PDB file of C-alpha atoms and ligand atoms in Angstrom:
ATOM      1  CA  MET A  68      14.889  11.594 -14.405  1.00 85.00           C
ATOM      2  CA  LYS A  69      13.543   8.261 -13.197  1.00 95.00           C
ATOM      3  CA  LYS A  70       9.835   8.314 -12.325  1.00 98.00           C
ATOM      4  CA  ILE A  71       9.501   6.736  -8.906  1.00 98.00           C
ATOM      5  CA  ALA A  72       6.200   6.235  -7.099  1.00 98.00           C
ATOM      6  CA  VAL A  73       5.696   5.355  -3.458  1.00 98.00           C
ATOM      7  CA  PHE A  74       2.708   3.211  -2.489  1.00 98.00           C
ATOM      8  CA  PRO A  75       2.413   3.729   1.278  1.00 98.00           C
ATOM      9  CA  GLY A  76       0.139   1.775   3.570  1.00 98.00           C
ATOM     10  CA  SER A  77      -0.141  -0.460   6.580  1.00 97.00           C
ATOM     11  CA  PHE A  78      -0.753  -3.542   4.434  1.00 98.00           C
ATOM     12  CA  ASP A  79      -1.870  -5.444   7.534  1.00 98.00           C
ATOM     13  CA  PRO A  80      -2.197  -7.659   5.521  1.00 98.00           C
ATOM     14  CA  PHE A  81      -1.590  -6.930   1.816  1.00 98.00           C
ATOM     15  CA  THR A  82      -4.705  -7.843  -0.222  1.00 98.00           C
ATOM     16  CA  ILE A  83      -5.613  -8.350  -3.881  1.00 98.00           C
ATOM     17  CA  GLY A  84      -6.974  -4.772  -3.749  1.00 98.00           C
ATOM     18  CA  HIS A  85      -3.468  -3.477  -3.014  1.00 98.00           C
ATOM     19  CA  GLU A  86      -1.903  -5.833  -5.567  1.00 98.00           C
ATOM     20  CA  SER A  87      -4.237  -4.583  -8.271  1.00 98.00           C
ATOM     21  CA  ILE A  88      -3.287  -0.929  -7.631  1.00 98.00           C
ATOM     22  CA  VAL A  89       0.425  -1.761  -7.947  1.00 98.00           C
ATOM     23  CA  ARG A  90      -0.013  -3.760 -11.158  1.00 98.00           C
ATOM     24  CA  ARG A  91      -2.168  -1.073 -12.773  1.00 98.00           C
ATOM     25  CA  ALA A  92       0.345   1.645 -11.870  1.00 98.00           C
ATOM     26  CA  LEU A  93       3.390  -0.237 -13.174  1.00 98.00           C
ATOM     27  CA  PRO A  94       3.186   0.959 -16.818  1.00 97.00           C
ATOM     28  CA  LEU A  95       3.280   4.583 -15.624  1.00 97.00           C
ATOM     29  CA  PHE A  96       6.442   4.444 -13.528  1.00 98.00           C
ATOM     30  CA  ASP A  97      10.071   3.301 -13.737  1.00 98.00           C
ATOM     31  CA  GLU A  98       9.942   2.116 -10.154  1.00 98.00           C
ATOM     32  CA  ILE A  99       7.323   1.570  -7.457  1.00 98.00           C
ATOM     33  CA  ILE A 100       8.323   1.436  -3.809  1.00 98.00           C
ATOM     34  CA  ILE A 101       5.778  -0.355  -1.661  1.00 98.00           C
ATOM     35  CA  ALA A 102       6.398   1.269   1.701  1.00 98.00           C
ATOM     36  CA  ILE A 103       4.974  -0.246   4.870  1.00 98.00           C
ATOM     37  CA  GLY A 104       4.399   2.582   7.312  1.00 97.00           C
ATOM     38  CA  TYR A 105       4.840   1.741  10.973  1.00 94.00           C
ATOM     39  CA  ASN A 106       4.727   3.416  14.293  1.00 88.00           C
ATOM     40  CA  SER A 107       7.091   2.083  16.948  1.00 82.00           C
ATOM     41  CA  THR A 108       4.547   2.788  19.701  1.00 82.00           C
ATOM     42  CA  LYS A 109       1.654   1.025  17.941  1.00 82.00           C
ATOM     43  CA  SER A 110       2.222  -2.383  16.425  1.00 86.00           C
ATOM     44  CA  GLY A 111      -0.181  -3.798  13.877  1.00 92.00           C
ATOM     45  CA  PHE A 112      -1.789  -7.237  13.905  1.00 97.00           C
ATOM     46  CA  PHE A 113       0.662  -9.097  11.674  1.00 97.00           C
ATOM     47  CA  PRO A 114       4.379  -8.629  12.463  1.00 96.00           C
ATOM     48  CA  LEU A 115       6.029  -6.043  10.239  1.00 96.00           C
ATOM     49  CA  GLU A 116       8.686  -8.500   9.048  1.00 96.00           C
ATOM     50  CA  LYS A 117       6.018 -10.952   7.858  1.00 97.00           C
ATOM     51  CA  ARG A 118       4.078  -8.221   6.037  1.00 98.00           C
ATOM     52  CA  GLU A 119       7.279  -7.214   4.262  1.00 98.00           C
ATOM     53  CA  ARG A 120       8.243 -10.799   3.385  1.00 98.00           C
ATOM     54  CA  TRP A 121       4.773 -11.612   1.989  1.00 98.00           C
ATOM     55  CA  ILE A 122       4.754  -8.558  -0.289  1.00 98.00           C
ATOM     56  CA  LYS A 123       8.296  -9.325  -1.508  1.00 98.00           C
ATOM     57  CA  GLN A 124       7.155 -12.852  -2.394  1.00 97.00           C
ATOM     58  CA  VAL A 125       4.191 -11.516  -4.398  1.00 97.00           C
ATOM     59  CA  PHE A 126       6.451  -9.367  -6.607  1.00 98.00           C
ATOM     60  CA  GLU A 127       9.485 -11.649  -6.668  1.00 96.00           C
ATOM     61  CA  GLY A 128      11.338 -11.285  -9.959  1.00 93.00           C
ATOM     62  CA  ASP A 129       9.791  -7.918 -10.814  1.00 96.00           C
ATOM     63  CA  ASN A 130      12.751  -5.577 -10.782  1.00 96.00           C
ATOM     64  CA  LYS A 131      10.615  -2.406 -10.977  1.00 98.00           C
ATOM     65  CA  ILE A 132       9.187  -3.049  -7.510  1.00 98.00           C
ATOM     66  CA  THR A 133      10.891  -2.709  -4.163  1.00 98.00           C
ATOM     67  CA  VAL A 134       9.380  -3.315  -0.749  1.00 98.00           C
ATOM     68  CA  THR A 135      10.506  -1.619   2.420  1.00 98.00           C
ATOM     69  CA  LYS A 136       9.239  -0.248   5.730  1.00 97.00           C
ATOM     70  CA  TYR A 137       9.404   3.300   7.024  1.00 97.00           C
ATOM     71  CA  GLU A 138       8.567   5.342  10.060  1.00 97.00           C
ATOM     72  CA  GLY A 139       7.671   9.023  10.061  1.00 97.00           C
ATOM     73  CA  LEU A 140       6.138  11.299   7.463  1.00 98.00           C
ATOM     74  CA  THR A 141       5.382   9.786   4.072  1.00 98.00           C
ATOM     75  CA  VAL A 142       6.565  12.967   2.312  1.00 98.00           C
ATOM     76  CA  ASP A 143       9.947  12.717   4.078  1.00 98.00           C
ATOM     77  CA  PHE A 144      10.239   9.128   2.897  1.00 98.00           C
ATOM     78  CA  CYS A 145       9.374  10.270  -0.645  1.00 98.00           C
ATOM     79  CA  LYS A 146      12.018  13.027  -0.577  1.00 98.00           C
ATOM     80  CA  LYS A 147      14.672  10.601   0.659  1.00 98.00           C
ATOM     81  CA  ASN A 148      13.831   8.208  -2.158  1.00 98.00           C
ATOM     82  CA  ASN A 149      13.611  10.844  -4.937  1.00 98.00           C
ATOM     83  CA  SER A 150       9.922  10.194  -5.461  1.00 98.00           C
ATOM     84  CA  ASN A 151       7.398  12.865  -6.437  1.00 98.00           C
ATOM     85  CA  TYR A 152       4.410  10.535  -6.634  1.00 98.00           C
ATOM     86  CA  ILE A 153       2.282   8.864  -3.985  1.00 98.00           C
ATOM     87  CA  LEU A 154      -0.121   6.116  -5.067  1.00 98.00           C
ATOM     88  CA  ARG A 155      -3.371   5.533  -3.224  1.00 98.00           C
ATOM     89  CA  GLY A 156      -6.572   3.602  -3.882  1.00 97.00           C
ATOM     90  CA  LEU A 157     -10.130   4.882  -3.616  1.00 98.00           C
ATOM     91  CA  ARG A 158     -12.944   2.489  -2.781  1.00 97.00           C
ATOM     92  CA  THR A 159     -15.714   4.680  -1.428  1.00 97.00           C
ATOM     93  CA  SER A 160     -16.656   8.269  -0.742  1.00 96.00           C
ATOM     94  CA  SER A 161     -15.344   7.914   2.809  1.00 96.00           C
ATOM     95  CA  ASP A 162     -11.959   6.858   1.383  1.00 96.00           C
ATOM     96  CA  PHE A 163     -12.123  10.005  -0.727  1.00 97.00           C
ATOM     97  CA  GLU A 164     -12.737  12.316   2.237  1.00 96.00           C
ATOM     98  CA  PHE A 165      -9.924  10.696   4.214  1.00 96.00           C
ATOM     99  CA  GLU A 166      -7.493  10.729   1.291  1.00 97.00           C
ATOM    100  CA  ARG A 167      -8.370  14.288   0.308  1.00 97.00           C
ATOM    101  CA  GLY A 168      -7.212  15.588   3.685  1.00 97.00           C
ATOM    102  CA  ILE A 169      -3.963  13.618   3.659  1.00 97.00           C
ATOM    103  CA  GLY A 170      -3.245  14.394   0.004  1.00 98.00           C
ATOM    104  CA  GLN A 171      -3.826  18.117   0.381  1.00 98.00           C
ATOM    105  CA  MET A 172      -1.743  18.329   3.554  1.00 98.00           C
ATOM    106  CA  ASN A 173       1.065  16.367   1.884  1.00 98.00           C
ATOM    107  CA  LYS A 174       0.966  18.882  -0.971  1.00 98.00           C
ATOM    108  CA  LYS A 175       1.377  21.709   1.562  1.00 98.00           C
ATOM    109  CA  LEU A 176       4.334  19.938   3.190  1.00 98.00           C
ATOM    110  CA  PHE A 177       6.015  18.991  -0.095  1.00 98.00           C
ATOM    111  CA  PRO A 178       4.695  21.016  -3.060  1.00 98.00           C
ATOM    112  CA  GLU A 179       6.414  18.814  -5.664  1.00 98.00           C
ATOM    113  CA  ILE A 180       4.442  15.761  -4.576  1.00 98.00           C
ATOM    114  CA  GLU A 181       1.464  14.546  -6.601  1.00 98.00           C
ATOM    115  CA  THR A 182      -0.915  11.947  -5.190  1.00 98.00           C
ATOM    116  CA  ILE A 183      -2.238   9.624  -7.886  1.00 98.00           C
ATOM    117  CA  PHE A 184      -5.531   7.900  -7.104  1.00 98.00           C
ATOM    118  CA  TYR A 185      -6.740   4.678  -8.626  1.00 98.00           C
ATOM    119  CA  LEU A 186     -10.415   3.843  -8.485  1.00 98.00           C
ATOM    120  CA  THR A 187     -10.751   0.334  -7.118  1.00 98.00           C
ATOM    121  CA  LYS A 188     -11.874  -2.355  -9.504  1.00 98.00           C
ATOM    122  CA  PRO A 189     -15.556  -2.970  -8.669  1.00 97.00           C
ATOM    123  CA  GLU A 190     -14.951  -6.501  -7.430  1.00 98.00           C
ATOM    124  CA  ASN A 191     -12.307  -5.263  -4.959  1.00 98.00           C
ATOM    125  CA  THR A 192     -14.404  -2.521  -3.369  1.00 98.00           C
ATOM    126  CA  PRO A 193     -15.469  -4.484  -0.254  1.00 98.00           C
ATOM    127  CA  ILE A 194     -11.960  -5.811   0.412  1.00 98.00           C
ATOM    128  CA  SER A 195     -10.133  -4.185   3.291  1.00 97.00           C
ATOM    129  CA  SER A 196      -7.233  -5.358   5.439  1.00 98.00           C
ATOM    130  CA  SER A 197      -9.359  -4.978   8.569  1.00 97.00           C
ATOM    131  CA  ILE A 198     -12.117  -7.309   7.307  1.00 98.00           C
ATOM    132  CA  VAL A 199      -9.549  -9.814   6.039  1.00 98.00           C
ATOM    133  CA  ARG A 200      -7.929  -9.697   9.493  1.00 98.00           C
ATOM    134  CA  ASP A 201     -11.249 -10.338  11.215  1.00 98.00           C
ATOM    135  CA  ILE A 202     -12.044 -13.311   8.982  1.00 98.00           C
ATOM    136  CA  PHE A 203      -8.557 -14.707   9.601  1.00 98.00           C
ATOM    137  CA  LYS A 204      -8.805 -14.198  13.395  1.00 97.00           C
ATOM    138  CA  HIS A 205     -12.002 -16.226  13.430  1.00 97.00           C
ATOM    139  CA  GLY A 206     -10.588 -19.072  11.372  1.00 97.00           C
ATOM    140  CA  GLY A 207     -12.234 -18.196   8.041  1.00 97.00           C
ATOM    141  CA  ASP A 208     -10.700 -18.796   4.622  1.00 97.00           C
ATOM    142  CA  VAL A 209      -9.185 -15.561   3.306  1.00 98.00           C
ATOM    143  CA  SER A 210      -7.396 -17.053   0.279  1.00 97.00           C
ATOM    144  CA  GLN A 211      -9.661 -15.357  -2.295  1.00 98.00           C
ATOM    145  CA  PHE A 212      -8.866 -11.904  -0.846  1.00 98.00           C
ATOM    146  CA  ILE A 213      -5.065 -12.109  -0.739  1.00 98.00           C
ATOM    147  CA  PRO A 214      -2.566 -12.527  -3.601  1.00 98.00           C
ATOM    148  CA  LYS A 215      -2.032 -16.015  -4.994  1.00 96.00           C
ATOM    149  CA  GLY A 216       0.563 -17.976  -3.056  1.00 89.00           C
ATOM    150  CA  MET A 217       0.464 -15.690  -0.031  1.00 96.00           C
ATOM    151  CA  ASN A 218      -0.086 -17.641   3.185  1.00 94.00           C
ATOM    152  CA  LEU A 219      -0.932 -15.752   6.385  1.00 95.00           C
ATOM    153  CA  ASN A 220       0.122 -18.762   8.477  1.00 94.00           C
ATOM    154  CA  GLU A 221       3.702 -18.663   7.211  1.00 90.00           C
TER     155      GLU A 221
HETATM  156  P1  ADP B 467      -3.549   2.889   5.377  1.00 75.62           P
HETATM  157  O1  ADP B 467      -3.431   2.417   6.781  1.00 75.62           O
HETATM  158  O2  ADP B 467      -2.488   3.874   4.977  1.00 75.62           O
HETATM  159  O3  ADP B 467      -4.918   3.337   4.937  1.00 75.62           O
HETATM  160  P2  ADP B 467      -3.976   0.432   3.913  1.00 75.62           P
HETATM  161  O4  ADP B 467      -2.983  -0.683   3.881  1.00 75.62           O
HETATM  162  O5  ADP B 467      -5.256   0.174   4.570  1.00 75.62           O
HETATM  163  O6  ADP B 467      -3.152   1.617   4.546  1.00 75.62           O
HETATM  164  O7  ADP B 467      -4.254   0.946   2.428  1.00 75.62           O
HETATM  165  C1  ADP B 467      -3.245   1.444   1.598  1.00 75.62           C
HETATM  166  C2  ADP B 467      -3.888   2.054   0.350  1.00 75.62           C
HETATM  167  O8  ADP B 467      -4.533   1.017  -0.382  1.00 75.62           O
HETATM  168  C3  ADP B 467      -4.958   3.099   0.646  1.00 75.62           C
HETATM  169  O9  ADP B 467      -4.898   4.101  -0.354  1.00 75.62           O
HETATM  170  C4  ADP B 467      -6.247   2.339   0.511  1.00 75.62           C
HETATM  171  O10 ADP B 467      -7.316   3.175   0.142  1.00 75.62           O
HETATM  172  C5  ADP B 467      -5.873   1.386  -0.608  1.00 75.62           C
HETATM  173  N1  ADP B 467      -6.701   0.183  -0.577  1.00 75.62           N
HETATM  174  C6  ADP B 467      -7.016  -0.582   0.466  1.00 75.62           C
HETATM  175  N2  ADP B 467      -7.820  -1.604   0.092  1.00 75.62           N
HETATM  176  C7  ADP B 467      -8.024  -1.454  -1.240  1.00 75.62           C
HETATM  177  C8  ADP B 467      -8.790  -2.165  -2.206  1.00 75.62           C
HETATM  178  N3  ADP B 467      -9.536  -3.218  -1.883  1.00 75.62           N
HETATM  179  N4  ADP B 467      -8.758  -1.731  -3.488  1.00 75.62           N
HETATM  180  C9  ADP B 467      -8.020  -0.639  -3.800  1.00 75.62           C
HETATM  181  N5  ADP B 467      -7.305   0.092  -2.935  1.00 75.62           N
HETATM  182  C10 ADP B 467      -7.292  -0.311  -1.670  1.00 75.62           C
END
């Protein structure tokens, strides 16, 4: 059976922290689905279509990676896509507390699911989409925090 992992997130925007998690997880799986979670009543900062296009550009040519968006429960998305693995990143102890709750509840909802955590590379620990967004909103240069070639003005 193919080993498929789902990497869910808002990716508003995708950062080098997210990219690093995907690249480190690649040797472990046959396929990784980067799944942009959205809520039709609450839009993010960057339009969903742009977020999706940027991530597709980053992994262009890598046939083990697909990028898509989804609404609803992550475990339902995993079931639909024959995935038993959720990837998440851990930067700090507060990430851990947050992720523990979600991961344990997901396990209750879908016992076959395993959440795989990657410890952030030290240099990526302070990088978050919300700080990158704030820098961008105020006209700062975010290029060192987002994947090479990604342009938030496009
Ligand atoms: P969510 O809204 O679901 O938290 P995010 O897009 O903020 O979505 O994050 C998706 C995943 O990526 C989460 O597991 C988060 O902890 C992880 N992540 C975010 N930033 C980094 C980073 N700099 N290094 C490693 N993992 C990260």
